[in-house]
PDB file of C-alpha atoms in Angstrom:
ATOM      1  CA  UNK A 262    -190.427-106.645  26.985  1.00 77.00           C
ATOM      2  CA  UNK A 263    -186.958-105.243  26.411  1.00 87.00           C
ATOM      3  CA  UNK A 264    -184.182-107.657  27.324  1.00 92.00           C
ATOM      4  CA  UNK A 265    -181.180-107.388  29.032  1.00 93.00           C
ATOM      5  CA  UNK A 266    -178.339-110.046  29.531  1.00 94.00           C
ATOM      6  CA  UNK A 267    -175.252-109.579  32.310  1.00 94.00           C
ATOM      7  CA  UNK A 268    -172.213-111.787  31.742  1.00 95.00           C
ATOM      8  CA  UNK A 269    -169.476-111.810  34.602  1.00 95.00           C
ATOM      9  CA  UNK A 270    -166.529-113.598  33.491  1.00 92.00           C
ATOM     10  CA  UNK A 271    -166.316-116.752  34.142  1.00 90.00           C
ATOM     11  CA  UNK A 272    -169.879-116.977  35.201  1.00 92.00           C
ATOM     12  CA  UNK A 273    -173.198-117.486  32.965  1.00 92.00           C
ATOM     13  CA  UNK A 274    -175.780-114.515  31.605  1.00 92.00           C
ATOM     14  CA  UNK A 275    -178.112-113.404  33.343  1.00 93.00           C
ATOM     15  CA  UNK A 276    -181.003-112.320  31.952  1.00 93.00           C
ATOM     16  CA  UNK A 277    -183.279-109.384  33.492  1.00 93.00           C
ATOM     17  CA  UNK A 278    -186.953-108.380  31.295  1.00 92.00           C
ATOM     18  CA  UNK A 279    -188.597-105.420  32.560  1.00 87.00           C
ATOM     19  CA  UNK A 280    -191.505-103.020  30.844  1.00 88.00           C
ATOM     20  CA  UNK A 281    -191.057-100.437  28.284  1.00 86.00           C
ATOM     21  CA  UNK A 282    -192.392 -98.036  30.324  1.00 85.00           C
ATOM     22  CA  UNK A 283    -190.362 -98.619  33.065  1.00 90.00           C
ATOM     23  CA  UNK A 284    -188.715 -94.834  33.275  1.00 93.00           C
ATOM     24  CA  UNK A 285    -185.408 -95.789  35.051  1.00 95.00           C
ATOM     25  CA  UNK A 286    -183.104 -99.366  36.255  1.00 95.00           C
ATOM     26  CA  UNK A 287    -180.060 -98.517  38.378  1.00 97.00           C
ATOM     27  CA  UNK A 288    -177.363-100.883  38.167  1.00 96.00           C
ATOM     28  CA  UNK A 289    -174.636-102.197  40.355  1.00 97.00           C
ATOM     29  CA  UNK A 290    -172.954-104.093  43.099  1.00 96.00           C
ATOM     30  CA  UNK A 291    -174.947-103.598  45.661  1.00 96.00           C
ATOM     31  CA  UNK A 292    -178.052-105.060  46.885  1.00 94.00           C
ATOM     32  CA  UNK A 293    -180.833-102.302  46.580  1.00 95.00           C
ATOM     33  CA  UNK A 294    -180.152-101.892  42.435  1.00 96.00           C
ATOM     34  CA  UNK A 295    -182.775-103.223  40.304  1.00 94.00           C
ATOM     35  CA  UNK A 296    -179.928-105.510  38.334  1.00 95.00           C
ATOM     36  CA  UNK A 297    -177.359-106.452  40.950  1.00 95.00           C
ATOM     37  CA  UNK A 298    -174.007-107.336  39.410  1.00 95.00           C
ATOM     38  CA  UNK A 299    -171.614-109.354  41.722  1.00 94.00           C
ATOM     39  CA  UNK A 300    -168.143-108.287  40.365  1.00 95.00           C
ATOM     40  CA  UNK A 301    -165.117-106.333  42.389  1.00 95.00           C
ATOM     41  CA  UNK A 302    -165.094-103.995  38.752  1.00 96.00           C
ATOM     42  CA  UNK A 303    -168.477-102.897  39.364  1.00 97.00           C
ATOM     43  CA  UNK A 304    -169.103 -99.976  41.793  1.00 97.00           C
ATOM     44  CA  UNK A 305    -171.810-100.116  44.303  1.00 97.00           C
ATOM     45  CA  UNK A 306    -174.471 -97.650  41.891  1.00 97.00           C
ATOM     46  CA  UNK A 307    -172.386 -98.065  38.466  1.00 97.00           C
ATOM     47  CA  UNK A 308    -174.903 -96.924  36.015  1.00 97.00           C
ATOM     48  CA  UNK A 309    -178.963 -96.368  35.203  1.00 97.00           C
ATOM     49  CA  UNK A 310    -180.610 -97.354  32.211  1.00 95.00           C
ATOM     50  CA  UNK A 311    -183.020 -94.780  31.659  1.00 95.00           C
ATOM     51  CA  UNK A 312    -186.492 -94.165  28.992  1.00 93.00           C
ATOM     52  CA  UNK A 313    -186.056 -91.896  26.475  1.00 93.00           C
ATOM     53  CA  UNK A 314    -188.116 -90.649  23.291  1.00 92.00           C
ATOM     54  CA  UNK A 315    -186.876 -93.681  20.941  1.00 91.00           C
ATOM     55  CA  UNK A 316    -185.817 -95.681  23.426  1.00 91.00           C
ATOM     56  CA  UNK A 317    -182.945 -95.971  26.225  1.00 93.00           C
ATOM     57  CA  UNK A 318    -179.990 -94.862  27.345  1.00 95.00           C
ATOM     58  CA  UNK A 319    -177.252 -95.653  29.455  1.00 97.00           C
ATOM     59  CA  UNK A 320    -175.554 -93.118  32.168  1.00 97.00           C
ATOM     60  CA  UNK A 321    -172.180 -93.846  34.041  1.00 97.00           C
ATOM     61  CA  UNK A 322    -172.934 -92.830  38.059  1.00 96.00           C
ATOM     62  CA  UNK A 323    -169.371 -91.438  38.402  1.00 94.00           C
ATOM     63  CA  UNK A 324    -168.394 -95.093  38.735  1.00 96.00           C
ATOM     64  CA  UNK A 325    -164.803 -96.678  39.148  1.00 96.00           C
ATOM     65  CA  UNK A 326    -164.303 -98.196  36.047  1.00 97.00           C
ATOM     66  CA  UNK A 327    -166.884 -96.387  34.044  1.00 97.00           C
ATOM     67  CA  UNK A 328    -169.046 -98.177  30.915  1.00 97.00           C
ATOM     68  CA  UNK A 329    -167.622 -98.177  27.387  1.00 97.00           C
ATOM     69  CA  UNK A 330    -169.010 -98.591  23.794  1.00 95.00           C
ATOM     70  CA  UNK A 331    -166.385-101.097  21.998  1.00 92.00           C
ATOM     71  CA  UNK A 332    -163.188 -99.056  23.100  1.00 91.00           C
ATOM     72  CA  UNK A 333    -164.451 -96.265  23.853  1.00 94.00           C
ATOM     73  CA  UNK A 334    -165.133 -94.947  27.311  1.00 96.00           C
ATOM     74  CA  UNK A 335    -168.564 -93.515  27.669  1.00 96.00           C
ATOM     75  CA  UNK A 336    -170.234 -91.220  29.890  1.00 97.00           C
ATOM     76  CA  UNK A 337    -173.628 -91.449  27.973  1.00 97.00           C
ATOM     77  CA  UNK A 338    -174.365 -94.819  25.314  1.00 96.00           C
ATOM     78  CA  UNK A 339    -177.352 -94.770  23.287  1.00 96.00           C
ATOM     79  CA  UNK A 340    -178.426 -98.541  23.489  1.00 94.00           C
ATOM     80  CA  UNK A 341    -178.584-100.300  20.343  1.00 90.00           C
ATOM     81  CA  UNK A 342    -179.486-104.170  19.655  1.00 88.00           C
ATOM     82  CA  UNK A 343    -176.269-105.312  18.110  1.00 80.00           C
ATOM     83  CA  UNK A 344    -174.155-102.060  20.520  1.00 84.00           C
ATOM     84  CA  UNK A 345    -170.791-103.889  22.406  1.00 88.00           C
ATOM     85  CA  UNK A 346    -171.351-102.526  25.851  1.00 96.00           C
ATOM     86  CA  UNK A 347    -169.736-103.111  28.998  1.00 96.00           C
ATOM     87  CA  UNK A 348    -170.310-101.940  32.678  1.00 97.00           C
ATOM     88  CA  UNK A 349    -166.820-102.602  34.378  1.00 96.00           C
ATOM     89  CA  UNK A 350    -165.316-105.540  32.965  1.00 96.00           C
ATOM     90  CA  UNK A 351    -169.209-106.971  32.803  1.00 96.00           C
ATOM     91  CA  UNK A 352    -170.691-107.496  29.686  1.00 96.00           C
ATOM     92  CA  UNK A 353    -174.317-106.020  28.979  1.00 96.00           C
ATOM     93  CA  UNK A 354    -176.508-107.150  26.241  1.00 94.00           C
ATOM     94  CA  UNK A 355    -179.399-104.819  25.501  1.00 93.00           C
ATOM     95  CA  UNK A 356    -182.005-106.472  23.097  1.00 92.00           C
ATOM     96  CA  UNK A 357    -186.012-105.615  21.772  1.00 91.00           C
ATOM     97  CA  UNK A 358    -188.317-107.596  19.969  1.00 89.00           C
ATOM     98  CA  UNK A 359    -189.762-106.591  16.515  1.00 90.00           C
ATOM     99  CA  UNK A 360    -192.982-105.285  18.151  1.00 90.00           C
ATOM    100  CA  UNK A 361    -191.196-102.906  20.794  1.00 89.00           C
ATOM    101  CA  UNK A 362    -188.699-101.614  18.014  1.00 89.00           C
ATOM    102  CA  UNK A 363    -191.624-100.923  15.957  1.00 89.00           C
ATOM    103  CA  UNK A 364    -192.933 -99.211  18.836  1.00 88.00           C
ATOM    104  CA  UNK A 365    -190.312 -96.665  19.724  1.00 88.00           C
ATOM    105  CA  UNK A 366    -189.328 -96.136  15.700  1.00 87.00           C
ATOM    106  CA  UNK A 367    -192.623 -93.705  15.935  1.00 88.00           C
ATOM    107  CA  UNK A 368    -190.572 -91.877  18.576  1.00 89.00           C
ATOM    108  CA  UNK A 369    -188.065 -89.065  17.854  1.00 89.00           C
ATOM    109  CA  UNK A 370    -184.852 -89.811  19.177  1.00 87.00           C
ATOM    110  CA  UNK A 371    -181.962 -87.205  19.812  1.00 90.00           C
ATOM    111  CA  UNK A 372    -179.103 -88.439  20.061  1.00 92.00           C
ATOM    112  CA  UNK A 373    -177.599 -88.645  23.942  1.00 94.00           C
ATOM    113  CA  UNK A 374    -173.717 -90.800  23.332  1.00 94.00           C
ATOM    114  CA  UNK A 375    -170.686 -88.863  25.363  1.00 94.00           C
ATOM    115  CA  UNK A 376    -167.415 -90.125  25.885  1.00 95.00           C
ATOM    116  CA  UNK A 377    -165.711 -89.683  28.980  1.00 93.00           C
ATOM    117  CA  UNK A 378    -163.730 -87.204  28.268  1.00 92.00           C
ATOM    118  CA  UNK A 379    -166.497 -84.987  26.934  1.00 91.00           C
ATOM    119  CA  UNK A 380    -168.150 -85.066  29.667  1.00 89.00           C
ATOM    120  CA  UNK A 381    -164.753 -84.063  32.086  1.00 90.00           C
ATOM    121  CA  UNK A 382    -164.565 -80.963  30.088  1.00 86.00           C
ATOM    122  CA  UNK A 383    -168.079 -79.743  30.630  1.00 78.00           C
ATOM    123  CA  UNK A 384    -168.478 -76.434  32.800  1.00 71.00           C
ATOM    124  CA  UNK A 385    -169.233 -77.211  36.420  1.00 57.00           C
ATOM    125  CA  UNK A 386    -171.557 -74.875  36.260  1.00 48.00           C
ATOM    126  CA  UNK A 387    -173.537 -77.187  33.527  1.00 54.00           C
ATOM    127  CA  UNK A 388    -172.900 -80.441  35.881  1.00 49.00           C
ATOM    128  CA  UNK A 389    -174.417 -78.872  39.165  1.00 55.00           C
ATOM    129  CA  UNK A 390    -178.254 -79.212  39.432  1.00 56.00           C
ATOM    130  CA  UNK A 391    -179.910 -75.975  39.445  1.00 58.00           C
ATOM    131  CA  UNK A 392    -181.342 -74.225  42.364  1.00 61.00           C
ATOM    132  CA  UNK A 393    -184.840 -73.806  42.285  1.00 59.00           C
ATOM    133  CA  UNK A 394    -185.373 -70.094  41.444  1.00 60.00           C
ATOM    134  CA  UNK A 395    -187.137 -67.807  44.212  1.00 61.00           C
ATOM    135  CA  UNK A 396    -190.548 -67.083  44.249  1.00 58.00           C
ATOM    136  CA  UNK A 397    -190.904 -62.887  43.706  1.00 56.00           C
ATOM    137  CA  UNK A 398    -192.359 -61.596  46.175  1.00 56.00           C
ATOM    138  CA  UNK A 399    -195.689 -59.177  45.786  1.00 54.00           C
ATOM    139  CA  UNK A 400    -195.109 -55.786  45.785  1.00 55.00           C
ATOM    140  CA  UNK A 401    -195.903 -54.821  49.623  1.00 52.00           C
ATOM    141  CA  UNK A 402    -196.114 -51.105  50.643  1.00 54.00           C
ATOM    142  CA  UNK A 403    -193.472 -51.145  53.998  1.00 55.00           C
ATOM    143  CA  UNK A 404    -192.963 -47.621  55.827  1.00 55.00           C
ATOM    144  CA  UNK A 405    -189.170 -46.776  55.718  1.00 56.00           C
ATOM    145  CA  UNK A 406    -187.522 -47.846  58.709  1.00 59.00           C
ATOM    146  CA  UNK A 407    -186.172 -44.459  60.714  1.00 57.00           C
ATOM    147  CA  UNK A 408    -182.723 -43.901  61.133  1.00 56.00           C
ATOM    148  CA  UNK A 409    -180.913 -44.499  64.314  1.00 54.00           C
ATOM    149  CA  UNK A 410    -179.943 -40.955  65.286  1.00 55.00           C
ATOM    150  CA  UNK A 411    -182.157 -38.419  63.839  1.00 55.00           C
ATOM    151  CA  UNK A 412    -180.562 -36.350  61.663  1.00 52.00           C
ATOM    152  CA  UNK A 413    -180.857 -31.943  62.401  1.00 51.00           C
ATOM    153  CA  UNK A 414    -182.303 -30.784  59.317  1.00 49.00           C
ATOM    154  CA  UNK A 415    -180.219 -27.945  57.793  1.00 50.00           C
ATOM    155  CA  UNK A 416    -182.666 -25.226  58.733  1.00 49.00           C
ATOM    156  CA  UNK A 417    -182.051 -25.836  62.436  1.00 46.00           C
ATOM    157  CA  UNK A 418    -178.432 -25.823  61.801  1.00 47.00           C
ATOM    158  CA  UNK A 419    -178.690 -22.663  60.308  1.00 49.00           C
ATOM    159  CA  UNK A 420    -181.119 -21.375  63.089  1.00 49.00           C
ATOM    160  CA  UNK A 421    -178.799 -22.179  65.754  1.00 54.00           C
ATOM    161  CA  UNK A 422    -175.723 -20.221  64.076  1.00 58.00           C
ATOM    162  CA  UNK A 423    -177.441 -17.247  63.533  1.00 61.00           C
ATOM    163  CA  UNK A 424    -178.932 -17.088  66.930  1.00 66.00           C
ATOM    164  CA  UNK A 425    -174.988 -17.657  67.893  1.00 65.00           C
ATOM    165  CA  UNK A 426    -174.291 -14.389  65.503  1.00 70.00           C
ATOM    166  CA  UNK A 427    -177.182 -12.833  67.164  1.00 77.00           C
ATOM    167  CA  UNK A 428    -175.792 -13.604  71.015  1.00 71.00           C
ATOM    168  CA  UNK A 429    -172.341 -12.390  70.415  1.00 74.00           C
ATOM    169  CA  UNK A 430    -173.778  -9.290  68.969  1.00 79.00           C
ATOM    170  CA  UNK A 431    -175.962  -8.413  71.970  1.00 74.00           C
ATOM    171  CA  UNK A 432    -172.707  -9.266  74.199  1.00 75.00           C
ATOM    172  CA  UNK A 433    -171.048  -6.727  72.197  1.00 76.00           C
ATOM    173  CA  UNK A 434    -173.380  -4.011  72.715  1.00 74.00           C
ATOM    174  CA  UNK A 435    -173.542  -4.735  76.359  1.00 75.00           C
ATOM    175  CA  UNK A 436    -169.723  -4.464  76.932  1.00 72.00           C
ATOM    176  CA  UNK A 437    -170.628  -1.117  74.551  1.00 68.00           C
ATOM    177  CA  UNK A 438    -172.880   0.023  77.200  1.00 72.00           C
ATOM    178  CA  UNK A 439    -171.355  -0.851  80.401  1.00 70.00           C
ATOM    179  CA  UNK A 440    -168.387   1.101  78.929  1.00 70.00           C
ATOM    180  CA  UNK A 441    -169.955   4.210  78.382  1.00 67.00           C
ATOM    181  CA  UNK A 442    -171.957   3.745  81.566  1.00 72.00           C
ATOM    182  CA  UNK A 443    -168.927   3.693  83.620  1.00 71.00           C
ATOM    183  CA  UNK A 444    -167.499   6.203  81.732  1.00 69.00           C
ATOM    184  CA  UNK A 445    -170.478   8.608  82.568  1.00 70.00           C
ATOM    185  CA  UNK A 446    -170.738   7.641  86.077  1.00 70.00           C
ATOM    186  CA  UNK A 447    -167.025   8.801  86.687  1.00 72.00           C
ATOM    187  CA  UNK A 448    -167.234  12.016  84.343  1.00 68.00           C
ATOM    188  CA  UNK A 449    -170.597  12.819  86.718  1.00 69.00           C
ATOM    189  CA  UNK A 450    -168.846  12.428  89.797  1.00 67.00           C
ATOM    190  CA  UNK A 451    -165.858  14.186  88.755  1.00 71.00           C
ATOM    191  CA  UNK A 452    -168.248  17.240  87.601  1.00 69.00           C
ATOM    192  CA  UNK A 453    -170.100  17.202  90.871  1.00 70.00           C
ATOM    193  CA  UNK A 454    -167.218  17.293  92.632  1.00 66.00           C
ATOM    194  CA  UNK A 455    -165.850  20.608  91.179  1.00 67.00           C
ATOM    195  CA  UNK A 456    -169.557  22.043  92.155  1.00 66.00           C
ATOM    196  CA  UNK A 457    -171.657  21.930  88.873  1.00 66.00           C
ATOM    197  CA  UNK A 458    -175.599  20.993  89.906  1.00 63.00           C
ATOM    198  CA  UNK A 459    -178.102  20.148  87.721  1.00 64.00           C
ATOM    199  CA  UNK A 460    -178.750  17.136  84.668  1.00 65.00           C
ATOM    200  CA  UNK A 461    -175.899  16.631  82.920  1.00 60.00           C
ATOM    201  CA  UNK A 462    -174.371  13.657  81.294  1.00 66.00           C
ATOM    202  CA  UNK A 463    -171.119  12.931  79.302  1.00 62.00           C
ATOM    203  CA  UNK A 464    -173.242  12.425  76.140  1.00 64.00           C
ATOM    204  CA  UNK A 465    -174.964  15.625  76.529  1.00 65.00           C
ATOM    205  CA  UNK A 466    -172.064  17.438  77.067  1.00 66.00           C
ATOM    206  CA  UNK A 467    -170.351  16.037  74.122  1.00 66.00           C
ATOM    207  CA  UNK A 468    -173.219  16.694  72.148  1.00 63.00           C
ATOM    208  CA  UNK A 469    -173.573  20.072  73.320  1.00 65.00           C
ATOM    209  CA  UNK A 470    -170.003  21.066  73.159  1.00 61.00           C
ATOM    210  CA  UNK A 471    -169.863  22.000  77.039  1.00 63.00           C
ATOM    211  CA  UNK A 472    -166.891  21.956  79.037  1.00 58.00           C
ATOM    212  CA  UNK A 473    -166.293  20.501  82.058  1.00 55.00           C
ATOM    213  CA  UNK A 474    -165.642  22.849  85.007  1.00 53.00           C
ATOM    214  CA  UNK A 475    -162.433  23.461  85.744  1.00 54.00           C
ATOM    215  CA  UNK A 476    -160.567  21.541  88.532  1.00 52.00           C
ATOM    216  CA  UNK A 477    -159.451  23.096  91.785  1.00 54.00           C
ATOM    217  CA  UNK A 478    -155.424  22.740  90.401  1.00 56.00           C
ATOM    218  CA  UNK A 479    -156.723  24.338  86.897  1.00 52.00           C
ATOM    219  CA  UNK A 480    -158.500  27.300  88.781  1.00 50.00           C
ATOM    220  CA  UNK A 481    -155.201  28.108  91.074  1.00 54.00           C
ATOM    221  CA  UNK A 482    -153.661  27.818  87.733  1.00 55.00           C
ATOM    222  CA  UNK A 483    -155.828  30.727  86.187  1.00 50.00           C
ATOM    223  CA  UNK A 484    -155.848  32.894  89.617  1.00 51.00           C
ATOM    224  CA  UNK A 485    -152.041  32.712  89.500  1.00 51.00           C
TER     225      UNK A 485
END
């Protein structure tokens, strides 16, 4: 069973064993960790050891005083027997037997070690968790909503200014006609007056090339 051995200064190891298989340990001060380290450098969830192909690694949990590999300050270690780790100012001792590194040499590792500062210059984009992407949805025949205010199709338009065209016209030809009408009522009157009988019209005379009668000044006139 792989071994691991916490030594707070001033205080003696303590040894945790735990399964192979076991796919994660969290580690820190407080009480709901699997290994609970009593030390004001270690931060409440410091760090999880976690399973990988060829054995373990382990991850700083944006801690305080982070974990570090000899002098170096690591984001990511890749746990070694004889590796000089610390969490905090706590020392951590990660050993396997024979048979378990016997076990996991049949296992490819890929190497996982970041410092620190390797991992502050990452993207954020990289560091946020992904968002699960959408289901598509199937392809569902909808009938187009219909617009607000419905629109007059350019036919109609055209409709309604030609029957405008078509209206002014007909007003035209009715002033026209009123016109001539009272034009023809007061040449008939003025005709009857000076004694001519019969159908006659303004028009007719026109067309005909008829004078009017004379009036009573324009016969006195010719007498004279």
């Amino acid at each position: 069973m792989p071994r691991v051995a916490i030594t707070v200064p001033g205080k003696n190891p303590q040894p945790y064993r735990f399964q192979l298989d076991r796919k994660k340990v969290t580690i820190g001060r407080s009480s709901d960790n699997d290994i609970i380290i009593d030390c004001p450098s270690v931060s409440s969830l410091h760090c999880t050891m976690e399973r990988v192909d060829g054995g373990y690694i382990l991850r700083d949990r944006h801690s305080t005083n982070g974990i570090s590999l000899g002098e170096d300050e690591m984001a990511i270690i890749d746990l070694r027997n004889d590796s000089q780790v610390k969490v905090g100012d706590v020392k951590f001792e990660y050993t396997l037997s024979e048979e378990e590194l016997d076990k996991i040499d049949d296992e490819d590792f890929v190497p996982h070690a970041k410092t620190a500062e390797e991992a502050a210059e990452e993207p954020e984009e990289k560091a946020k968790p992904k968002k699960p992407k959408k289901k598509a949805k199937a392809n569902v025949v909808t009938t187009p909503r219909q617009p607000a205010s419905p629109i007059v199709p350019p036919v109609l338009a055209s409709t309604n200014q030609s029957s405008g065209a078509m209206y002014g016209i007909a007003l035209f030809v009715c002033g026209v006609a009123a016109f001539y009408a009272g034009l023809d009522h007061s040449y008939s009157g003025k005709q009857r007056d000076l004694g001519r009988k019969g159908d006659f019209s303004l028009l007719s005379d026109i067309q005909n090339g008829r004078p009017p009668l004379p009036s009573e000044e324009e016969a006195e006139e010719d007498a004279e």
